[in-house]
Short mmCIF file of C-alpha atoms and ligand atoms in Angstrom, two decimals:
data_model
loop_
_atom_site.label_atom_id
_atom_site.label_comp_id
_atom_site.label_asym_id
_atom_site.label_seq_id
_atom_site.Cartn_x
_atom_site.Cartn_y
_atom_site.Cartn_z
CA MET A 239 7.81 -20.12 -30.08
CA SER A 240 9.14 -17.21 -28.74
CA TYR A 241 5.88 -16.82 -27.44
CA PHE A 242 6.20 -19.46 -24.64
CA SER A 243 9.70 -18.98 -23.86
CA ASP A 244 8.68 -15.16 -23.16
CA ILE A 245 6.10 -15.94 -21.05
CA TYR A 246 8.07 -18.67 -19.33
CA LYS A 247 11.29 -16.04 -18.87
CA GLY A 248 8.78 -13.45 -17.21
CA ILE A 249 7.57 -15.49 -14.76
CA LYS A 250 10.89 -16.21 -13.89
CA THR A 251 11.97 -12.73 -13.52
CA LEU A 252 8.77 -11.94 -11.88
CA LEU A 253 9.54 -15.22 -9.17
CA THR A 254 13.62 -13.85 -8.92
CA GLY A 255 11.89 -10.10 -8.21
CA MET A 256 9.69 -11.71 -5.48
CA SER A 257 12.56 -13.82 -3.80
CA VAL A 258 14.36 -10.59 -3.12
CA THR A 259 11.80 -8.52 -1.27
CA GLY A 260 10.48 -11.60 0.42
CA ASN A 261 13.86 -12.33 1.76
CA TYR A 262 13.42 -8.15 2.69
CA PHE A 263 10.17 -9.35 4.68
CA ILE A 264 11.74 -12.33 6.30
CA HIS A 265 14.87 -9.85 7.62
CA ALA A 266 13.10 -7.36 8.37
CA ARG A 267 12.69 -7.76 12.56
CA LYS A 268 16.45 -7.49 12.42
CA GLY A 269 17.47 -5.71 9.76
CA ALA A 270 15.37 -2.23 9.88
CA ILE A 271 17.15 0.91 8.88
CA THR A 272 14.25 2.40 10.21
CA GLN A 273 15.92 5.19 13.25
CA GLU A 274 13.50 5.77 15.58
CA TYR A 275 14.77 9.35 16.02
CA PRO A 276 14.17 10.94 19.08
CA ASP A 277 14.30 7.93 21.26
CA ASN A 278 17.47 6.97 19.94
CA ARG A 279 19.14 10.35 20.66
CA GLU A 280 21.30 9.27 22.81
CA THR A 281 22.82 6.52 20.88
CA LEU A 282 21.95 8.59 16.85
CA LYS A 283 24.87 8.63 14.61
CA MET A 284 24.93 10.56 11.82
CA PHE A 285 26.50 8.92 8.56
CA ASP A 286 29.88 10.33 7.98
CA ARG A 287 28.71 12.37 4.55
CA PHE A 288 26.18 14.00 6.66
CA ARG A 289 25.67 17.70 6.56
CA GLY A 290 24.24 19.68 9.10
CA GLU A 291 25.86 22.60 9.73
CA VAL A 292 29.59 24.20 9.06
CA VAL A 293 31.70 24.28 12.05
CA MET A 294 35.50 25.47 12.28
CA PRO A 295 37.09 22.97 14.66
CA HIS A 296 39.73 24.49 17.13
CA THR A 297 42.72 22.46 18.52
CA ASP A 298 42.94 22.35 22.42
CA ASP A 299 44.95 25.11 22.69
CA ASN A 300 42.15 27.47 20.74
CA ARG A 301 44.05 27.74 17.51
CA HIS A 302 42.22 27.61 14.54
CA ARG A 303 43.66 26.98 10.55
CA CYS A 304 41.30 29.69 8.93
CA THR A 305 44.15 32.20 7.31
CA GLY A 306 40.83 34.70 6.36
CA CYS A 307 42.06 34.20 3.13
CA GLN A 308 37.57 34.66 2.18
CA SER A 309 37.89 32.40 -0.21
CA CYS A 310 34.87 30.54 1.29
CA GLU A 311 33.12 34.07 1.79
CA ILE A 312 33.58 34.41 -2.63
CA ALA A 313 32.73 30.51 -3.14
CA CYS A 314 29.01 31.21 -0.96
CA PRO A 315 26.60 31.64 -3.66
CA ASN A 316 24.31 33.48 -0.87
CA GLY A 317 26.39 35.56 0.85
CA SER A 318 25.99 33.32 4.61
CA ILE A 319 29.99 33.71 5.21
CA GLU A 320 30.87 36.99 6.68
CA ILE A 321 34.36 37.29 7.80
CA ILE A 322 35.75 39.91 9.16
CA TRP A 323 39.74 40.92 9.10
CA ASP A 324 42.01 42.65 10.62
CA ARG A 325 45.74 42.77 10.01
CA ALA A 326 48.15 42.53 12.65
CA VAL A 327 51.55 42.66 13.63
CA ASP A 328 53.12 39.11 13.71
CA PRO A 329 55.57 39.40 16.10
CA GLU A 330 58.17 37.15 14.28
CA THR A 331 59.07 37.96 11.37
CA GLY A 332 58.05 41.81 12.21
CA LYS A 333 55.97 41.95 8.86
CA LYS A 334 51.86 42.70 9.20
CA LYS A 335 50.07 40.31 8.41
CA LYS A 336 45.79 39.41 7.17
CA LYS A 337 43.91 37.64 9.89
CA ILE A 338 40.47 36.97 11.12
CA ASP A 339 38.77 39.18 13.60
CA LYS A 340 35.35 36.84 13.01
CA HIS A 341 33.84 34.69 10.66
CA ILE A 342 30.48 35.24 10.79
CA TYR A 343 27.95 31.86 9.53
CA HIS A 344 24.43 32.33 8.55
CA LEU A 345 22.71 28.96 9.19
CA SER A 346 19.80 30.41 8.64
CA MET A 347 20.49 31.48 4.99
CA CYS A 348 22.94 28.46 4.41
CA THR A 349 21.77 25.97 2.10
CA MET A 350 24.41 23.33 2.84
CA CYS A 351 26.14 23.19 -0.79
CA GLY A 352 29.50 22.42 0.39
CA LEU A 353 31.61 25.40 -1.32
CA CYS A 354 33.16 26.81 1.29
CA ILE A 355 34.58 23.55 2.67
CA GLU A 356 35.44 23.06 -0.77
CA ALA A 357 37.10 26.13 -1.36
CA CYS A 358 38.90 26.30 1.45
CA PRO A 359 42.25 25.62 0.92
CA THR A 360 43.78 25.21 4.58
CA ASP A 361 40.43 22.99 5.49
CA ALA A 362 39.64 25.66 8.10
CA ILE A 363 36.13 24.79 8.09
CA VAL A 364 34.04 21.12 8.16
CA TRP A 365 30.96 19.74 8.40
CA ALA A 366 29.15 18.98 11.62
CA GLN A 367 26.78 16.00 11.77
CA ASN A 368 24.30 18.01 14.33
CA PHE A 369 20.91 19.07 13.12
CA GLU A 370 18.78 20.38 15.55
CA ASN A 371 19.39 23.54 14.62
CA SER A 372 15.41 24.82 16.21
CA VAL A 373 15.39 28.01 17.94
CA TYR A 374 12.61 30.48 19.43
CA ASP A 375 15.05 33.60 17.62
CA ARG A 376 16.38 33.87 14.20
CA SER A 377 19.43 35.59 15.60
CA LYS A 378 20.97 32.46 17.17
CA LEU A 379 21.28 31.23 14.17
CA THR A 380 23.90 33.38 12.85
CA LYS A 381 27.44 32.63 14.51
CA ILE A 382 30.91 33.30 14.99
CA LEU A 383 33.08 30.44 14.14
CA ASN A 384 36.08 30.85 15.53
CA GLN A 385 36.34 31.09 19.19
CA PRO A 386 36.99 34.29 21.12
CA GLY A 387 40.25 35.03 22.14
CA SER A 388 41.55 31.47 19.31
CA SER A 389 44.20 31.92 16.97
CA VAL A 390 45.56 30.47 13.86
CA LEU A 391 48.01 27.57 14.42
CA ASP A 392 51.55 28.76 13.03
CA GLY A 393 53.07 27.45 9.91
CA ILE A 394 49.48 27.80 7.82
CA GLU A 395 49.54 30.06 5.26
CA ASP A 396 47.02 30.09 2.50
CA MET B 37 -41.25 -14.24 1.63
CA ASN B 38 -38.39 -16.88 2.65
CA PHE B 39 -35.95 -14.78 2.81
CA ILE B 40 -35.34 -15.69 6.58
CA GLN B 41 -33.95 -19.20 5.33
CA MET B 42 -30.78 -17.16 3.77
CA ILE B 43 -30.10 -14.99 6.60
CA ILE B 44 -26.78 -16.70 8.89
CA PRO B 45 -28.59 -19.13 10.97
CA LEU B 46 -25.66 -18.64 13.31
CA ASN B 47 -25.89 -19.28 17.36
CA ILE B 48 -25.93 -15.62 17.98
CA THR B 49 -28.63 -14.12 15.42
CA LYS B 50 -30.82 -17.00 16.16
CA THR B 51 -31.77 -16.27 19.35
CA ILE B 52 -32.12 -12.40 18.02
CA SER B 53 -33.77 -13.78 15.49
CA ASP B 54 -36.10 -15.52 17.54
CA TRP B 55 -36.49 -12.57 19.72
CA ILE B 56 -37.52 -10.25 16.99
CA SER B 57 -40.07 -12.35 15.26
CA SER B 58 -41.50 -12.77 18.36
CA ILE B 59 -42.23 -9.49 19.19
CA MET B 60 -43.56 -8.55 16.16
CA PRO B 61 -45.35 -9.05 12.70
CA GLU B 62 -43.85 -11.57 10.79
CA THR B 63 -42.96 -9.09 7.43
CA ALA B 64 -41.61 -6.39 10.09
CA ALA B 65 -39.27 -9.18 11.65
CA ASN B 66 -38.23 -10.15 8.77
CA TYR B 67 -37.50 -6.60 7.22
CA THR B 68 -36.07 -5.68 10.57
CA ILE B 69 -33.42 -8.55 10.45
CA MET B 70 -32.29 -7.71 7.56
CA VAL B 71 -31.29 -4.18 8.50
CA VAL B 72 -29.60 -5.72 11.15
CA ILE B 73 -27.14 -8.27 9.52
CA ALA B 74 -27.08 -5.28 6.68
CA VAL B 75 -25.94 -3.38 9.56
CA ALA B 76 -23.90 -5.39 11.25
CA TYR B 77 -21.48 -6.32 7.63
CA LEU B 78 -21.27 -3.01 6.48
CA VAL B 79 -19.26 -2.39 9.74
CA LEU B 80 -17.59 -5.27 9.92
CA PHE B 81 -16.01 -5.14 6.61
CA ALA B 82 -15.29 -0.87 7.25
CA VAL B 83 -13.08 -2.47 10.20
CA ALA B 84 -12.40 -4.89 7.82
CA GLY B 85 -10.98 -2.57 5.46
CA LEU B 86 -9.36 -0.55 7.88
CA TYR B 87 -7.29 -3.67 9.18
CA LEU B 88 -6.25 -4.18 5.92
CA VAL B 89 -5.02 -0.36 5.44
CA LEU B 90 -2.79 -0.95 8.63
CA LEU B 91 -1.65 -4.58 6.98
CA GLU B 92 -1.06 -3.17 4.29
CA ARG B 93 1.25 -0.45 5.64
CA LYS B 94 3.03 -2.79 7.81
CA VAL B 95 3.58 -5.22 5.28
CA ALA B 96 5.34 -2.37 3.08
CA ALA B 97 7.62 -1.16 5.70
CA TRP B 98 8.76 -4.83 5.95
CA PHE B 99 9.28 -5.22 2.57
CA GLN B 100 11.63 -2.08 2.27
CA LEU B 101 13.63 -2.81 5.92
CA ARG B 102 11.22 -0.26 7.66
CA ILE B 103 9.56 -0.54 10.71
CA GLY B 104 5.96 0.26 9.57
CA PRO B 105 3.48 2.20 12.02
CA ASN B 106 4.06 1.68 15.55
CA ARG B 107 3.29 5.08 17.85
CA VAL B 108 -0.47 5.24 17.97
CA GLY B 109 -1.29 2.18 19.87
CA PRO B 110 0.50 -1.28 20.89
CA TRP B 111 2.45 -1.53 17.87
CA GLY B 112 0.60 1.33 16.29
CA LEU B 113 -2.79 -0.97 16.04
CA LEU B 114 -4.91 2.07 16.61
CA GLN B 115 -3.60 4.05 13.54
CA THR B 116 -5.78 3.37 10.97
CA MET B 117 -8.54 4.31 13.50
CA ALA B 118 -6.83 7.39 14.28
CA ASP B 119 -7.12 7.97 10.10
CA ALA B 120 -10.57 7.04 10.44
CA LEU B 121 -11.09 9.99 12.67
CA LYS B 122 -8.76 12.44 10.59
CA LEU B 123 -10.45 11.43 7.32
CA VAL B 124 -14.07 12.07 8.81
CA SER B 125 -13.44 15.39 10.76
CA LYS B 126 -11.99 16.66 7.17
CA GLU B 127 -13.82 19.43 5.47
CA LEU B 128 -15.14 18.13 2.12
CA THR B 129 -13.42 19.89 -0.44
CA SER B 130 -14.80 20.38 -4.28
CA THR B 131 -13.28 22.74 -6.71
CA ILE B 132 -16.19 25.18 -8.31
CA LYS B 133 -16.78 23.28 -12.28
CA ILE B 134 -17.29 19.78 -10.82
CA ASP B 135 -20.43 17.92 -11.82
CA LYS B 136 -21.63 18.16 -8.62
CA PHE B 137 -24.53 15.21 -8.46
CA LEU B 138 -21.92 12.71 -10.24
CA TYR B 139 -19.04 13.69 -7.76
CA ASN B 140 -21.24 13.26 -5.08
CA LEU B 141 -22.56 10.08 -6.16
CA ALA B 142 -19.68 8.71 -7.41
CA PRO B 143 -17.68 7.01 -4.31
CA TYR B 144 -20.61 5.93 -3.29
CA PHE B 145 -20.87 3.21 -6.24
CA VAL B 146 -17.77 2.28 -5.30
CA ILE B 147 -18.57 1.13 -1.82
CA VAL B 148 -21.61 -0.35 -2.03
CA ALA B 149 -20.38 -2.19 -5.00
CA ALA B 150 -17.28 -3.38 -2.66
CA LEU B 151 -19.70 -4.05 0.06
CA MET B 152 -22.62 -5.54 -1.86
CA ALA B 153 -20.25 -8.35 -3.01
CA MET B 154 -19.42 -9.09 0.31
CA ALA B 155 -23.42 -10.47 0.82
CA VAL B 156 -22.86 -13.69 -1.01
CA PHE B 157 -19.66 -15.16 0.84
CA PRO B 158 -19.86 -18.14 2.55
CA PHE B 159 -17.24 -17.46 5.37
CA SER B 160 -18.71 -20.31 7.23
CA LYS B 161 -21.12 -22.95 6.84
CA GLN B 162 -23.66 -20.63 8.70
CA PHE B 163 -21.77 -17.44 8.25
CA GLN B 164 -23.42 -16.08 4.77
CA ALA B 165 -26.20 -13.40 4.34
CA PHE B 166 -27.39 -14.99 0.78
CA ASP B 167 -26.91 -18.15 -0.43
CA ILE B 168 -28.57 -17.60 -4.19
CA ASN B 169 -27.80 -20.35 -6.61
CA ILE B 170 -26.15 -17.74 -9.34
CA GLY B 171 -23.53 -16.45 -6.56
CA VAL B 172 -20.54 -16.44 -9.18
CA PHE B 173 -22.67 -14.66 -11.39
CA PHE B 174 -23.78 -11.76 -8.80
CA LEU B 175 -20.25 -11.76 -8.16
CA ILE B 176 -18.61 -10.68 -11.06
CA ALA B 177 -21.63 -8.97 -11.93
CA ILE B 178 -21.13 -6.63 -8.89
CA SER B 179 -17.32 -6.32 -9.00
CA SER B 180 -17.70 -4.84 -12.75
CA ILE B 181 -20.04 -2.04 -10.97
CA GLY B 182 -17.60 -0.34 -9.33
CA VAL B 183 -15.77 1.01 -12.39
CA ILE B 184 -18.52 3.03 -13.46
CA GLY B 185 -18.27 4.98 -9.72
CA ILE B 186 -14.61 5.11 -10.73
CA LEU B 187 -15.66 6.43 -14.06
CA LEU B 188 -18.09 9.08 -12.78
CA ALA B 189 -15.66 10.10 -10.55
CA GLY B 190 -13.32 11.30 -13.28
CA TRP B 191 -15.48 12.80 -14.96
CA SER B 192 -17.30 14.62 -12.43
CA SER B 193 -14.35 15.83 -10.94
CA ASN B 194 -13.47 18.24 -14.58
CA ASN B 195 -9.71 17.32 -14.11
CA LYS B 196 -7.57 16.25 -16.74
CA PHE B 197 -5.62 13.57 -14.55
CA ALA B 198 -9.11 12.61 -12.62
CA LEU B 199 -10.07 12.02 -16.58
CA ILE B 200 -7.66 10.09 -17.66
CA GLY B 201 -7.24 8.17 -14.88
CA ALA B 202 -10.44 6.95 -15.03
CA MET B 203 -10.09 6.03 -18.91
CA ARG B 204 -7.31 4.25 -17.73
CA SER B 205 -9.68 2.02 -15.05
CA GLY B 206 -12.43 1.66 -17.75
CA LEU B 207 -10.29 0.32 -20.59
CA GLN B 208 -8.12 -1.86 -17.61
CA THR B 209 -11.25 -3.71 -16.10
CA ILE B 210 -13.30 -4.21 -19.39
CA SER B 211 -10.00 -6.25 -20.18
CA TYR B 212 -9.13 -8.01 -17.11
CA GLU B 213 -12.62 -8.98 -16.72
CA LEU B 214 -12.49 -11.02 -19.42
CA SER B 215 -10.05 -13.25 -18.00
CA VAL B 216 -11.37 -13.02 -14.53
CA GLY B 217 -14.36 -14.47 -15.97
CA LEU B 218 -12.64 -16.76 -18.49
CA SER B 219 -10.48 -18.18 -15.57
CA ILE B 220 -13.39 -18.36 -12.85
CA LEU B 221 -15.31 -20.39 -15.68
CA THR B 222 -12.70 -22.50 -15.92
CA MET B 223 -13.26 -23.35 -11.95
CA VAL B 224 -16.57 -23.55 -12.42
CA LEU B 225 -16.37 -26.18 -15.04
CA LEU B 226 -14.68 -27.91 -12.90
CA THR B 227 -18.03 -27.71 -10.13
CA GLY B 228 -20.45 -27.80 -12.34
CA SER B 229 -22.26 -25.09 -9.72
CA LEU B 230 -22.46 -21.79 -9.48
CA GLN B 231 -23.53 -21.88 -6.15
CA LEU B 232 -20.55 -20.42 -3.83
CA SER B 233 -21.89 -22.71 -0.97
CA GLU B 234 -22.20 -25.90 -3.42
CA ILE B 235 -18.82 -25.35 -4.79
CA VAL B 236 -17.43 -25.36 -0.93
CA GLU B 237 -19.18 -28.54 -0.11
CA ALA B 238 -17.60 -29.84 -3.84
CA GLN B 239 -14.34 -29.57 -2.21
CA ARG B 240 -15.04 -31.47 0.99
CA THR B 241 -14.61 -35.21 -0.55
CA GLY B 242 -12.69 -34.76 -3.26
CA GLY B 243 -10.03 -32.13 -2.30
CA TRP B 244 -9.36 -28.52 -2.52
CA LEU B 245 -9.94 -27.48 -6.41
CA ILE B 246 -6.80 -26.36 -7.11
CA LEU B 247 -5.94 -30.49 -6.10
CA GLN B 248 -8.68 -31.69 -8.35
CA GLY B 249 -8.48 -29.88 -11.56
CA HIS B 250 -4.30 -30.23 -10.94
CA VAL B 251 -2.54 -28.31 -13.67
CA PRO B 252 -5.25 -26.31 -15.62
CA SER B 253 -6.48 -25.15 -12.52
CA ILE B 254 -3.23 -24.29 -11.17
CA ILE B 255 -2.46 -21.72 -14.46
CA ALA B 256 -6.50 -20.79 -13.86
CA PHE B 257 -5.36 -19.82 -10.07
CA MET B 258 -2.36 -17.55 -11.93
CA ILE B 259 -4.76 -16.24 -14.52
CA PHE B 260 -7.18 -15.39 -11.64
CA MET B 261 -4.41 -14.12 -9.16
CA ILE B 262 -3.27 -11.62 -12.19
CA ALA B 263 -6.32 -10.55 -13.23
CA GLY B 264 -7.90 -9.67 -10.02
CA THR B 265 -5.10 -7.65 -8.90
CA ALA B 266 -5.82 -5.86 -11.97
CA GLU B 267 -9.33 -5.79 -11.71
CA THR B 268 -8.18 -3.71 -7.55
CA ASN B 269 -6.96 -0.74 -9.85
CA ARG B 270 -3.13 -2.58 -7.21
CA ALA B 271 -0.23 -2.13 -8.39
CA PRO B 272 1.75 -2.85 -10.50
CA PHE B 273 -1.95 -2.29 -12.47
CA ASP B 274 -2.32 0.94 -10.61
CA LEU B 275 -2.45 3.04 -14.18
CA VAL B 276 -5.66 4.20 -12.85
CA GLU B 277 -4.13 5.58 -9.48
CA ALA B 278 -0.08 6.55 -11.46
CA GLU B 279 0.87 8.69 -8.33
CA SER B 280 4.01 9.52 -10.80
CA GLU B 281 2.26 10.74 -13.44
CA LEU B 282 -1.73 11.98 -12.39
CA GLY B 283 -1.25 13.19 -8.76
CA ALA B 284 -3.90 10.90 -7.51
CA GLY B 285 -5.96 9.90 -10.93
CA PHE B 286 -9.43 9.51 -10.32
CA HIS B 287 -9.88 10.82 -6.70
CA THR B 288 -7.73 13.66 -6.84
CA GLU B 289 -10.27 15.95 -6.60
CA TYR B 290 -11.53 13.83 -3.33
CA SER B 291 -11.15 15.14 -0.22
CA GLY B 292 -12.14 13.73 3.49
CA MET B 293 -14.27 10.99 4.03
CA LYS B 294 -14.94 10.85 -0.04
CA PHE B 295 -11.84 10.40 -0.58
CA ALA B 296 -11.85 7.06 2.22
CA TYR B 297 -14.54 5.44 0.63
CA PHE B 298 -12.33 5.24 -2.31
CA PHE B 299 -9.38 3.76 -0.13
CA LEU B 300 -12.00 1.72 1.49
CA ALA B 301 -13.11 0.20 -1.49
CA GLU B 302 -10.30 -0.55 -3.03
CA PHE B 303 -9.03 -2.39 0.06
CA ILE B 304 -12.66 -4.11 0.41
CA ASN B 305 -12.04 -5.22 -2.71
CA MET B 306 -8.31 -6.74 -2.59
CA PHE B 307 -11.05 -8.55 0.27
CA ILE B 308 -13.13 -9.59 -2.33
CA ILE B 309 -10.38 -11.00 -4.73
CA SER B 310 -8.99 -13.03 -2.08
CA SER B 311 -12.26 -14.30 -1.30
CA ILE B 312 -13.18 -15.28 -4.40
CA ALA B 313 -10.26 -17.26 -4.79
CA VAL B 314 -10.41 -18.75 -1.54
CA VAL B 315 -13.61 -20.26 -2.49
CA LEU B 316 -13.08 -21.53 -6.19
CA PHE B 317 -9.30 -22.43 -5.79
CA PHE B 318 -8.69 -23.51 -1.81
CA GLY B 319 -11.81 -24.80 -0.01
CA GLY B 320 -13.77 -22.07 1.47
CA TRP B 321 -13.82 -22.07 4.93
CA LEU B 322 -13.00 -25.81 4.96
CA SER B 323 -9.96 -26.30 6.70
CA PRO B 324 -6.94 -28.54 5.22
CA PHE B 325 -7.02 -32.21 5.54
CA GLY B 326 -10.28 -31.95 7.20
CA ILE B 327 -8.22 -31.10 10.66
CA THR B 328 -11.47 -29.98 12.19
CA ASP B 329 -13.72 -31.20 10.92
CA ASN B 330 -14.96 -33.15 13.93
CA ILE B 331 -14.35 -30.43 16.13
CA THR B 332 -18.02 -29.61 16.38
CA TRP B 333 -17.85 -26.38 17.90
CA PHE B 334 -14.82 -24.82 16.19
CA PRO B 335 -15.30 -21.71 14.22
CA GLU B 336 -14.98 -22.66 10.37
CA VAL B 337 -14.44 -19.02 9.69
CA ILE B 338 -11.29 -18.48 10.69
CA TRP B 339 -9.69 -20.90 8.20
CA PHE B 340 -11.71 -18.47 6.00
CA ILE B 341 -10.16 -15.72 7.14
CA ILE B 342 -6.11 -17.02 7.48
CA LYS B 343 -6.63 -18.36 3.45
CA VAL B 344 -7.70 -15.31 2.76
CA VAL B 345 -5.20 -13.29 4.72
CA GLY B 346 -2.28 -15.30 3.18
CA LEU B 347 -3.78 -14.46 -0.92
CA ILE B 348 -4.17 -11.06 0.47
CA PHE B 349 -0.46 -10.98 1.60
CA LEU B 350 0.16 -12.45 -1.72
CA MET B 351 -1.38 -9.12 -3.42
CA MET B 352 0.64 -7.14 -1.29
CA TRP B 353 3.79 -8.86 -2.06
CA PHE B 354 2.96 -8.09 -6.21
CA ARG B 355 2.50 -4.81 -4.86
CA TRP B 356 5.84 -4.18 -3.22
CA THR B 357 7.78 -5.69 -5.97
CA PHE B 358 6.57 -4.82 -9.43
CA PRO B 359 7.17 -2.11 -10.99
CA ARG B 360 3.76 -0.63 -12.96
CA LEU B 361 3.26 -1.62 -16.17
CA ARG B 362 2.40 0.83 -19.09
CA VAL B 363 -0.67 1.01 -20.79
CA ASP B 364 0.51 -0.73 -23.83
CA GLN B 365 2.39 -3.76 -21.76
CA LEU B 366 -1.45 -3.82 -20.22
CA LEU B 367 -2.95 -4.37 -22.53
CA THR B 368 -0.37 -6.49 -24.30
CA LEU B 369 -0.53 -8.92 -21.36
CA GLU B 370 -4.25 -9.15 -21.14
CA TRP B 371 -5.07 -9.78 -25.20
CA LYS B 372 -1.81 -11.29 -25.82
CA TYR B 373 -0.77 -13.26 -23.06
CA LEU B 374 -3.71 -13.99 -20.35
CA LEU B 375 -6.79 -14.23 -23.03
CA PRO B 376 -5.16 -17.07 -25.67
CA LEU B 377 -4.19 -19.01 -22.42
CA ASN B 378 -7.01 -18.48 -20.68
CA LEU B 379 -8.91 -20.11 -24.03
CA MET B 380 -6.95 -22.50 -24.43
CA ASN B 381 -6.99 -23.53 -20.76
CA LEU B 382 -10.35 -23.47 -20.61
CA MET B 383 -10.18 -26.44 -23.34
CA LEU B 384 -7.64 -28.22 -21.48
CA MET B 385 -10.24 -28.09 -18.37
CA ALA B 386 -13.14 -29.45 -20.24
CA ILE B 387 -11.08 -32.29 -22.00
CA ILE B 388 -9.77 -33.64 -18.59
CA ILE B 389 -13.17 -33.35 -17.56
CA TRP B 390 -14.33 -35.20 -20.65
CA LEU B 391 -11.72 -38.18 -19.83
CA ASN B 392 -12.38 -37.60 -16.43
CA TRP B 393 -8.80 -36.95 -14.94
CA THR B 394 -9.71 -35.08 -12.20
CA ILE B 395 -7.94 -36.24 -8.93
S1 SF4 C 415 27.43 25.36 2.66
FE1 SF4 C 415 27.58 26.94 0.89
S2 SF4 C 415 25.63 27.93 1.30
FE2 SF4 C 415 26.42 27.38 3.57
S3 SF4 C 415 27.93 28.59 3.87
FE3 SF4 C 415 28.89 27.49 2.96
S4 SF4 C 415 29.25 28.19 0.86
FE4 SF4 C 415 27.31 29.00 2.49
S1 SF4 C 416 37.38 29.29 6.65
FE1 SF4 C 416 38.96 28.73 4.46
S2 SF4 C 416 38.71 29.73 2.83
FE2 SF4 C 416 37.42 31.12 4.52
S3 SF4 C 416 38.98 32.37 5.55
FE3 SF4 C 416 39.42 30.59 6.69
S4 SF4 C 416 40.86 29.40 5.55
FE4 SF4 C 416 39.61 31.37 3.76
#
């Protein structure tokens, strides 16, 4: 008897599947998830977890959160990050302290694995949502993440 | 030489055929008309096939909440023209160790078999190229020739994926041919005729066959659609191509125009299966409830097209809903379920006709 109940179940499950896709079909007009990219360039908003490129956010008075600890440089599996650092005397304490000179990021080598961002103890670097990276010269993809003349925010220690 | 009687006496073709007969001796005129009609059919169904490709892509997009082709021409209407142009202009490549003759022959087998079947369909009362009295039989015979092309393609490509795909196609077609044949036979039992135009005429008075034969007709229709989908090698029965396992299956090694033939043949076969279903179950070119019976100028071919497109949509719906079957599941479905059910259904239909329980 399970023979006929199998047939019944089979037809029922097939019809369930078809009703699901049929429902999609009817709502495809309004609910289409396609982004017509170059046309909606102005309004296009990438989703939050999209990995565009690594950037270092700065405050309005040109301060960042990078202490120059080099954790990101070590974490990067393919050497996309180079940190050129220096020691400078902290004016308040009078002690010598490590600070970054240049945080160099090779976008052309980056695999967007995100290990550097996870490794950073002070959350100095984050993902940006920009993805239009085409340039005519490869060297333009090597970026210096800290802005010129920027310094580390007060109170950030590693 | 009574070919001319089988040939469409549409008003347009009538003037053309009169004109051709007036300038040529009779035999030559007959042959010329045959050639003209053949070319017209070829062009018509090649274009129809191309637009089915577009329809498929649009419908697939809507099923997946996408937009689909919308760049070439208004609503993407010229997309398939662009694709066809691309395929025509592409180089025909092949590997070294192919069997040249069979490799080149295979695509023509498939496409010719598909186009030959078109000849017997009664698209409307006048629009039928070849009205033979064994039309249904002819269709079943022709539609199984295509598989030879697929087998040849797989064999001559000298490629393991192609060969596996081709063998699966052989197995699938041989199995499902039975179901197609038997479900068609069930309906033939009801009409008592193999001539397609007569089958349509039989539905003018008694209602469409799917109503006339009620229960067994509906079962036959379901089985026919399942087996027909399998015949055309479309998902969920696309083991023959099975992109995820076999590359592109039997046409892995084909490129350019030869690939396009296989591609087009798939869509024309879909059209054929839907047309058979429309003639056998849904009254061919007859209008529903006879609403346009009294309008003499109304082109009945429109009803045929509407019904065919409806059934094609159903097959596309299958394709974009169901996952692909495994080979053993495929055979279980046919031999354990469809075939016994079909035989029972045939008996049921015979009993119903014997007891005069048809509507
Ligand atoms: S995302 Fe990965 S590859 Fe890119 S810079 Fe960071 S660690 Fe290196
Ligand atoms: S970005 Fe983060 S991990 Fe890299 S040097 Fe600066 S503080 Fe350290």
